[in-house]
Coordinates of C-alpha atoms and ligand atoms in Angstrom, one line a residue:
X1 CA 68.2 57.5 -221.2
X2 CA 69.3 60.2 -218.2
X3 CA 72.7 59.7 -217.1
X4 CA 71.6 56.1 -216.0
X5 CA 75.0 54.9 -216.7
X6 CA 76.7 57.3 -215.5
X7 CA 75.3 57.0 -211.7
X8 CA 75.8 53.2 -212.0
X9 CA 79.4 54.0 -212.6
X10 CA 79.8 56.8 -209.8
X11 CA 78.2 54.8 -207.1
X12 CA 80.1 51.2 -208.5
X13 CA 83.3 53.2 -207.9
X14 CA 82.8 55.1 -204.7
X15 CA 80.4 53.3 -202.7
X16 CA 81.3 50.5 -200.1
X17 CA 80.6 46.8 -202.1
X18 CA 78.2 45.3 -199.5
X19 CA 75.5 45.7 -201.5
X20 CA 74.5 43.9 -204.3
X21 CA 72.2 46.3 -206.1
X22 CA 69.1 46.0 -208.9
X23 CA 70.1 47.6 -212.0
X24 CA 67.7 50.7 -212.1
X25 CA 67.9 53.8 -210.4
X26 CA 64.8 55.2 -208.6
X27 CA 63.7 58.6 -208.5
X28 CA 60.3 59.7 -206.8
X29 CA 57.4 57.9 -205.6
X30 CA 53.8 58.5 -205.6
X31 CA 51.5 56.0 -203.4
X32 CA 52.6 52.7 -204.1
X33 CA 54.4 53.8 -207.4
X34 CA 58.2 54.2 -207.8
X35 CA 59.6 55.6 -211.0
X36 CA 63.0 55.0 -212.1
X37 CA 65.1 58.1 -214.1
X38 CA 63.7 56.9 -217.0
X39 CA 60.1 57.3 -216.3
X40 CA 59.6 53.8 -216.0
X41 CA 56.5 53.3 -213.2
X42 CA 57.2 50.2 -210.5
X43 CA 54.4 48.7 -207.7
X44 CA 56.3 48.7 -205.2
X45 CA 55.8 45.8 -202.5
X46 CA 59.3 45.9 -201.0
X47 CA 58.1 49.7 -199.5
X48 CA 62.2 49.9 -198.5
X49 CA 62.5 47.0 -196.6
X50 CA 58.9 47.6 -194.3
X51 CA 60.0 51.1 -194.3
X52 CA 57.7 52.9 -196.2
X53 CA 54.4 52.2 -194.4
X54 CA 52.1 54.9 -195.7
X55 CA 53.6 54.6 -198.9
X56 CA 55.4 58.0 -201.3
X57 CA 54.7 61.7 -201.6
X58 CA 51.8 61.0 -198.3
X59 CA 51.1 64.7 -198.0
X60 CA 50.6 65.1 -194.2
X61 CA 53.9 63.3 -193.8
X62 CA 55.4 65.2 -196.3
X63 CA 53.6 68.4 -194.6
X64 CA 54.5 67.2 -191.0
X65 CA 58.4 67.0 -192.0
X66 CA 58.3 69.9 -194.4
X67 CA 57.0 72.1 -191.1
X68 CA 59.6 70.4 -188.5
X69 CA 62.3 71.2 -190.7
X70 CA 62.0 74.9 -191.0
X71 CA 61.3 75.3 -187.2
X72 CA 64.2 73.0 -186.1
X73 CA 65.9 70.0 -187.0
X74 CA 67.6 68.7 -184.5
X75 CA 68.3 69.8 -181.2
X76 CA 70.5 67.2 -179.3
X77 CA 68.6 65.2 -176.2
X78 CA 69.9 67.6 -173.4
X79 CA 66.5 69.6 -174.2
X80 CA 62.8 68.4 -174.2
X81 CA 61.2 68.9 -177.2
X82 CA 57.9 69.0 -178.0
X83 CA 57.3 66.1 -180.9
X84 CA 59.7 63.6 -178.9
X85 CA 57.5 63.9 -176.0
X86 CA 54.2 63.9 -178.0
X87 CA 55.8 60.6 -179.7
X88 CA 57.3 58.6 -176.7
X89 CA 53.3 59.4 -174.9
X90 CA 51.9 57.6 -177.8
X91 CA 54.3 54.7 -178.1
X92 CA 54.0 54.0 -174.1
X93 CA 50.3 54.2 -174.7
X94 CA 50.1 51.9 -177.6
X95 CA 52.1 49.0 -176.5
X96 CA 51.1 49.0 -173.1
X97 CA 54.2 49.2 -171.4
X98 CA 56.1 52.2 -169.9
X99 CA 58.6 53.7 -171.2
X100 CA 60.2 54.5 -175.0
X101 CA 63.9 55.2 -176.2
X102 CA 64.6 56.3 -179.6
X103 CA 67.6 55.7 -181.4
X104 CA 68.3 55.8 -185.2
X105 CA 68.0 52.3 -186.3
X106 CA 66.4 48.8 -185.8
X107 CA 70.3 47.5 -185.1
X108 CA 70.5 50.6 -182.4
X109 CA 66.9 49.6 -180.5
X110 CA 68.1 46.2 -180.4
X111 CA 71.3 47.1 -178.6
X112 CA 69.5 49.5 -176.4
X113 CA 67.5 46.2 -175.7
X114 CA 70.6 44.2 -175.2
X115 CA 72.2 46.6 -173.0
X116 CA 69.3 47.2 -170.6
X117 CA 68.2 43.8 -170.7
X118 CA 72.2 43.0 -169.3
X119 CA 72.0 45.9 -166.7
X120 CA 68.4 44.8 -165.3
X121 CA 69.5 41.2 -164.6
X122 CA 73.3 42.1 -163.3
X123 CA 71.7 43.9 -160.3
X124 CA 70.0 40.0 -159.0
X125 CA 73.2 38.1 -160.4
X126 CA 76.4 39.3 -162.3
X127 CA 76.1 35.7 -164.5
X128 CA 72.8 36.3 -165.3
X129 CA 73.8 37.6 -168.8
X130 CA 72.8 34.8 -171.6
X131 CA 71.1 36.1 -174.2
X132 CA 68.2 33.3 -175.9
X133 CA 67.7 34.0 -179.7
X134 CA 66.3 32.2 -182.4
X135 CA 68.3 30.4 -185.7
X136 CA 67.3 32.2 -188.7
X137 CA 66.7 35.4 -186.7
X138 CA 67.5 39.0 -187.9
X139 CA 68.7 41.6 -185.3
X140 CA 71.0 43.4 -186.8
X141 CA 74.5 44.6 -187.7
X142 CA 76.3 46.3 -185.2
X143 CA 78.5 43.5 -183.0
X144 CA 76.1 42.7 -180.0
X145 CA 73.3 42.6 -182.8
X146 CA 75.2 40.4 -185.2
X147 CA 75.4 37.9 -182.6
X148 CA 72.6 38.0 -181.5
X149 CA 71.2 37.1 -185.4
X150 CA 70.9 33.4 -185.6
X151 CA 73.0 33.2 -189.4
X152 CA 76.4 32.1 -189.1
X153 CA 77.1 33.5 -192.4
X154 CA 77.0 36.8 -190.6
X155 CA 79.1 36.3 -187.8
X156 CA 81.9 35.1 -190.3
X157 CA 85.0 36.9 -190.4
X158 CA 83.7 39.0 -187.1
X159 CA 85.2 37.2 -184.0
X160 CA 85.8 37.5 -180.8
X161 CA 81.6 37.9 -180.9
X162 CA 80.5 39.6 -177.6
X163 CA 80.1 36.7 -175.1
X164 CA 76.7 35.3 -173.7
X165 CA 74.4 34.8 -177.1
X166 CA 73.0 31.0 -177.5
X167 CA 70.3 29.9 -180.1
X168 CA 67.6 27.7 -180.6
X169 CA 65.1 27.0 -183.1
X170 CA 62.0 29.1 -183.7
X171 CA 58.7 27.2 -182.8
X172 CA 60.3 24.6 -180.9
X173 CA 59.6 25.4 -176.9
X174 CA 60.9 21.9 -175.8
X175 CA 64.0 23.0 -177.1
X176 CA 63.9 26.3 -174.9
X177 CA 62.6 24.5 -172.5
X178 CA 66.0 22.6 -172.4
X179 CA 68.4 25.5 -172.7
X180 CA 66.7 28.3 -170.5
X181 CA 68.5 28.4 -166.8
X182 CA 68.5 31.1 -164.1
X183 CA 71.4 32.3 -166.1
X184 CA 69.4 33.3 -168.9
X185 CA 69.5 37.3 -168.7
X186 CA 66.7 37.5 -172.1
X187 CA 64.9 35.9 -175.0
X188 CA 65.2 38.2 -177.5
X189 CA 62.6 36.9 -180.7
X190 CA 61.1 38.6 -183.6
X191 CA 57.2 38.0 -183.1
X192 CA 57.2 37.0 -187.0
X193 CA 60.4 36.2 -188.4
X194 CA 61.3 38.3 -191.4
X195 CA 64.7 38.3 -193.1
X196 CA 65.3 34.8 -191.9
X197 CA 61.8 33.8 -194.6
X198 CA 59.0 34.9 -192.8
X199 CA 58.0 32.6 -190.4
X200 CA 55.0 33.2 -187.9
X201 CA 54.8 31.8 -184.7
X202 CA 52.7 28.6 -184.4
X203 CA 50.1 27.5 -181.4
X204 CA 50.8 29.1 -178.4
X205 CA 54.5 29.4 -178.8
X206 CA 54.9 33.0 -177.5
X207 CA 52.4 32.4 -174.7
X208 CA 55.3 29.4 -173.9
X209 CA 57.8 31.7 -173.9
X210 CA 56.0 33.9 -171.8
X211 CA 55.1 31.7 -169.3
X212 CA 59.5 30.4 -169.1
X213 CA 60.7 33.5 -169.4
X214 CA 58.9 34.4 -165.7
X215 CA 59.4 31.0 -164.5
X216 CA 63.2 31.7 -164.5
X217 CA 63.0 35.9 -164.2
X218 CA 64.2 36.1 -167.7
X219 CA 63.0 39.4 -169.8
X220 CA 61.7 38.3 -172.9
X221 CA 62.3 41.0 -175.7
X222 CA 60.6 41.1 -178.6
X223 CA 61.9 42.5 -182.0
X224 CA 58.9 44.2 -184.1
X225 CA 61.5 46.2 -186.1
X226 CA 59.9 44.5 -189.1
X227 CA 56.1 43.1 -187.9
X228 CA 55.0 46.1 -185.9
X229 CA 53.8 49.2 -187.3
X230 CA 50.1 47.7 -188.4
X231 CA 52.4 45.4 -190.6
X232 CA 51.0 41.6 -189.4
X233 CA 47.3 43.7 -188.5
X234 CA 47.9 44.4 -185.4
X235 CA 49.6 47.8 -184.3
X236 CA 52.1 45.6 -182.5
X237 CA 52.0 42.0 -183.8
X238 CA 52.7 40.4 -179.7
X239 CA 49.0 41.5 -179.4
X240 CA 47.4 39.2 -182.0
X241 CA 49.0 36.4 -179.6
X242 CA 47.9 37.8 -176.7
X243 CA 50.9 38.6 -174.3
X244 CA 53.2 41.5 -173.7
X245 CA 57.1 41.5 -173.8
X246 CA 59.3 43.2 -171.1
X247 CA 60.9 45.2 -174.2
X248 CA 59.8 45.3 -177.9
X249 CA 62.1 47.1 -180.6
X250 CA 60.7 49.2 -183.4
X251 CA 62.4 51.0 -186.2
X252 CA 61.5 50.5 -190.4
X253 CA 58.2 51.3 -190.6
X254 CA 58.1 53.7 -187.2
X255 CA 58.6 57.2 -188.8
X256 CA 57.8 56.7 -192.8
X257 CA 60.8 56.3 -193.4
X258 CA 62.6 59.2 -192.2
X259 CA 65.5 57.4 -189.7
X260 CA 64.9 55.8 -186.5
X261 CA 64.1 53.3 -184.0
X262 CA 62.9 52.7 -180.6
X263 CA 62.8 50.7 -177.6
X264 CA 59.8 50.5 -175.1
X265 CA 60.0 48.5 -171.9
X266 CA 58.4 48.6 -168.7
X267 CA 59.0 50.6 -165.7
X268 CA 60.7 47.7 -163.4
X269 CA 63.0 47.2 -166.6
X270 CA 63.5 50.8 -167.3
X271 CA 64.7 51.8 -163.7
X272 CA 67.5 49.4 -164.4
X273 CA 69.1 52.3 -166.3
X274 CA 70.0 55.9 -165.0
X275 CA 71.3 58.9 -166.3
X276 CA 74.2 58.3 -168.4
X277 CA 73.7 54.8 -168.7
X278 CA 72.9 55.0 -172.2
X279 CA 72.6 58.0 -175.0
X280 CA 72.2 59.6 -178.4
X281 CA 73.2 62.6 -180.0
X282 CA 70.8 62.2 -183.1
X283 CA 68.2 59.5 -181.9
X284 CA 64.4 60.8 -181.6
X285 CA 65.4 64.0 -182.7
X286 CA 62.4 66.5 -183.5
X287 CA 62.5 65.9 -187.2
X288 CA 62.7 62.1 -187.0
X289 CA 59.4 62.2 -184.1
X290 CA 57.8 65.1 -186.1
X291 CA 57.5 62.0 -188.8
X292 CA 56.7 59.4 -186.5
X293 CA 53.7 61.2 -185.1
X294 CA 52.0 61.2 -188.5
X295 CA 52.8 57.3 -188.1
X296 CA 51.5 56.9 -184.8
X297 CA 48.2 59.0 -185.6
X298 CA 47.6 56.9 -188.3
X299 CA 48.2 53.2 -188.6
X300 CA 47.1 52.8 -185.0
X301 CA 43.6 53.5 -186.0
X302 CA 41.1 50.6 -186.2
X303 CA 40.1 51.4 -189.8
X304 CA 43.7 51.7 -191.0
X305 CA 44.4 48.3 -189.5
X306 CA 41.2 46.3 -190.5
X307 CA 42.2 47.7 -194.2
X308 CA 45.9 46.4 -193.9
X309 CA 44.1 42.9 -192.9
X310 CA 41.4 42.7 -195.5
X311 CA 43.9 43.4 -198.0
X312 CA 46.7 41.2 -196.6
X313 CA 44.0 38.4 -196.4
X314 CA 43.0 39.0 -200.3
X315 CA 46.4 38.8 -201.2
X316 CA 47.2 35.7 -199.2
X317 CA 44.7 34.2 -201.1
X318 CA 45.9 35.3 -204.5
X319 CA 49.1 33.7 -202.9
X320 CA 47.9 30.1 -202.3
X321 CA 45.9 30.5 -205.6
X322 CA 49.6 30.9 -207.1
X323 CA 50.9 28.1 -205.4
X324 CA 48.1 25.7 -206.6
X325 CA 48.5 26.8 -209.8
X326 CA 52.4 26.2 -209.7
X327 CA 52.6 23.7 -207.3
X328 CA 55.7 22.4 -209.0
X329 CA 57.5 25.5 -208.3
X330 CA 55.8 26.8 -204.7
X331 CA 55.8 24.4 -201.6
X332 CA 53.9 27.2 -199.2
X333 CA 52.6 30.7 -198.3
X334 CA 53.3 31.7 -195.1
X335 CA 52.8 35.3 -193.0
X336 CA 50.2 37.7 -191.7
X337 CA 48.9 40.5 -192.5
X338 CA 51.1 42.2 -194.9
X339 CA 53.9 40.4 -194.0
X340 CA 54.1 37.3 -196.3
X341 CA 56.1 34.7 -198.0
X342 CA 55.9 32.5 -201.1
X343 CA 58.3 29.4 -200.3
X344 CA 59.9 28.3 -203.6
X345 CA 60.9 24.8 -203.9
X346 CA 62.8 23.5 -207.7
X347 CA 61.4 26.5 -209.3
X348 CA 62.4 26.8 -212.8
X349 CA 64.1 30.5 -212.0
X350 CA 65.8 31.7 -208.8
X351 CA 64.3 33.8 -206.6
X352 CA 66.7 36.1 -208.0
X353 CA 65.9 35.7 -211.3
X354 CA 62.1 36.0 -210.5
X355 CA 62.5 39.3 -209.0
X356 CA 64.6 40.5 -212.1
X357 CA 61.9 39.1 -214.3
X358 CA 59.2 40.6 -212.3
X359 CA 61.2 44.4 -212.0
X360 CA 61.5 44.0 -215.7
X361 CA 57.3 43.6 -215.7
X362 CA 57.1 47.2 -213.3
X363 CA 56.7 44.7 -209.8
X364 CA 59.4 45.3 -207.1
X365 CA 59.3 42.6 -204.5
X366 CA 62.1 40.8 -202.7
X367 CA 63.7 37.5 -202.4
X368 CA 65.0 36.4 -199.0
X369 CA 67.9 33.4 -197.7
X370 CA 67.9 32.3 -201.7
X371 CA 64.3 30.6 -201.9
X372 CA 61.5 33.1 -200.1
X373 CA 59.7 35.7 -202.3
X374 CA 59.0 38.2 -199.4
X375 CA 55.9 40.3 -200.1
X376 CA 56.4 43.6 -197.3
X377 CA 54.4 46.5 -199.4
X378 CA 53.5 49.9 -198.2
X379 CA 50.1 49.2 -195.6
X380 CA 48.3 51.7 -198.2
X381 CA 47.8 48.8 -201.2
X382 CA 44.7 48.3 -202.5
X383 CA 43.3 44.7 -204.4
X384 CA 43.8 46.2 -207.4
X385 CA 48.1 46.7 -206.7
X386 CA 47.9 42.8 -205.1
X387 CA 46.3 42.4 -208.7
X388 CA 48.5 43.6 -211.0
X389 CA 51.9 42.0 -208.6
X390 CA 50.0 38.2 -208.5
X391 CA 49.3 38.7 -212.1
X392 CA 53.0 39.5 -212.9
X393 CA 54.4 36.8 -210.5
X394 CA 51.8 34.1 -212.3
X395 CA 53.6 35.2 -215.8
X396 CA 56.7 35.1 -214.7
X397 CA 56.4 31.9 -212.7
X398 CA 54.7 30.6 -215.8
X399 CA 57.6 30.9 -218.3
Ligands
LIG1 C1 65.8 45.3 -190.4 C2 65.8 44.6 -189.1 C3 66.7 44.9 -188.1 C4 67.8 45.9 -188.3 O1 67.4 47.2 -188.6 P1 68.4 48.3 -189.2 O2 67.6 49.5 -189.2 O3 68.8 47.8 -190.5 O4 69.6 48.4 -188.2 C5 66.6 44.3 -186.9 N1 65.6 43.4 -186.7 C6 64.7 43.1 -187.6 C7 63.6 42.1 -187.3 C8 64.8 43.7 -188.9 O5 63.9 43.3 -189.8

């Protein structure tokens, strides 16, 4: 044993509680491998939350960082610099809208989002500020992106919540139907919900929302922190349902996971805002785009993306194999791409206790809201990982 212990200690006595943490401490990573201090070799289909797209030690990302950071790191956004520019161009070309924003975070796009979403309707009607968003939705953590997260248990403890967020449930347009006014400033959904148990959009949903977000001059944003990046198959997961937001967010997966986010919106949105209206010291700083290029050059590409969906598909299949086998224990598999979720329903463990049991086997994967196993690996998994994590999960399960 390294000083296992001893890190456990440091970090249980210094570190802020919010986080309830595994028991191991990880060290390095080599494609979809983590290893712990101890040596101790983990497939990794967590990938940091969606972060870790291309998956560990990826040399031209490693190469492409290693470079930025002895020519300069950071230069503040009063100067142009060559990687953000390179980086916004490819965004604005890849979504199809117009213009980008970085920022550091998922939490920070979102409230970029927010803001310009606010600024773009006030100059029709100052009450045209209500803010649409979904129950089981994940946004974020700052205040505006709290609230606009449809889980009371984390608004808790947090009022006053800005004014002008209202909710309704994902999948159910008669109900947006009903709540969506000339007041209504934005709907702000995830394309595939994520944290909240990963939960896709059925029919023609978005194409719904779409069509009453321009019946009353609403913006309709759409938050691909999690499902963009190649994760659902698609570069940006709105185009596998075939319509465009005013504003999508981006962030995990955008730069390898190196920190940032983005927002990109279209040009009648984006004149909304002038100088000064918003800002940054860190956000798309050269080091941060320096990463996200090797991002954006890669994923995007057709090959890279019909992998992530041959792969996703075998491993959805493993999935519902699972849940025939276990059909006790798993009521459905839901998700796209490499975004997917095994619903659990009286298992005989927690989802808790499964992903101890399955860390203990060498297979990190995640349990979200108490009773989803959430599969979100790095895009670079081959059959053979989805193999060796279904196998571990059947034994586990089969206890
Ligand atoms: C993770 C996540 C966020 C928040 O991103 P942070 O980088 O943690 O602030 C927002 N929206 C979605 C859909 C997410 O998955």
């Amino acid at each position: 044993m390294k000083n296992q212990e001893k890190i456990f200690s440091q970090d249980d006595k210094n570190y802020l509680p919010v986080f309830n943490r595994y028991k191991i401490v990880l060290e390095r990573g080599e494609g979809a491998y983590l290893y712990d201090i101890n040596g101790k070799r983990y497939t990794d289909f967590l990938a940091g939350i969606a972060v870790n797209v291309l998956g560990y030690n990826y040399a031209p990302l490693v190469n492409a960082i290693s470079k930025q950071a002895a020519k300069v790191i950071h230069v503040s956004n009063l100067y142009y610099t060559e990687p953000q520019a390179a980086a916004a161009e490819k965004l604005v070309k890849l979504s199809g809208l117009d213009r980008a924003f970085f920022g550091n975070s998922g939490a920070e796009a979102n409230e970029g989002a927010i803001k310009i979403a606010r600024k773009y309707a006030h100059q029709f009607d100052a009450e045209k500020s209500e803010i649409i968003t979904a129950w089981q939705s994940f946004h974020g953590r700052t205040l505006a992106t709290l609230t606009a997260t449809g889980q009371p248990k984390y608004h808790k403890g947090f009022e006053p919540l800005p004014a002008g967020f209202d909710y309704v449930n994902y999948n159910d347009i008669d109900e947006l139907a009903g709540k969506i006014s000339d007041k209504t400033c934005a709907v702000m959904l995830e394309t595939i919900q994520g944290e909240g148990g990963v939960y896709p959009p059925k029919n023609d949903y978005l194409k719904k929302v779409r069509e009453l977000c321009d019946k009353h001059g609403a913006l309709l944003i759409l938050d691909e922190i999690q499902a963009g990046i190649g994760r659902s198959g698609k570069f940006f997961a709105y185009e596998k349902y075939g319509i465009k937001p005013d504003i999508v967010t981006l962030a995990k997966g955008l730069a390898g996971g190196v920190p940032i986010g983005a927002f990109i919106c279209t040009e009648k949105v984006a004149n909304a805002f002038h100088a000064g209206d918003h800002g940054t010291t860190f956000g798309g700083n050269p080091l941060a785009c320096a990463a996200a290029n090797v991002i954006l050059d890669t994923v995007p590409n057709e090959k890279f993306l019909a992998h992530v969906e041959e792969v996703g598909n075998y491993f959805k299949n493993k999935l519902v194999e699972l849940q025939q086998k276990h059909s006790a224990q798993i009521s459905e598999v839901r998700g796209e791409g490499l975004i997917l979720g095994l619903q659990l329903s009286n298992s005989k463990k927690s989802g808790v206790e499964i992903v101890n049991e399955c860390m203990k086997r060498g297979a990190i994967i995640n349990c979200t809201v108490g009773t989803v196993l959430r599969f979100i690996p790095p895009l670079i998994i081959t059959n053979e990982h989805v193999d060796e994590v279904t196998r571990i999960l059947d034994e586990v399960l089969s206890e």
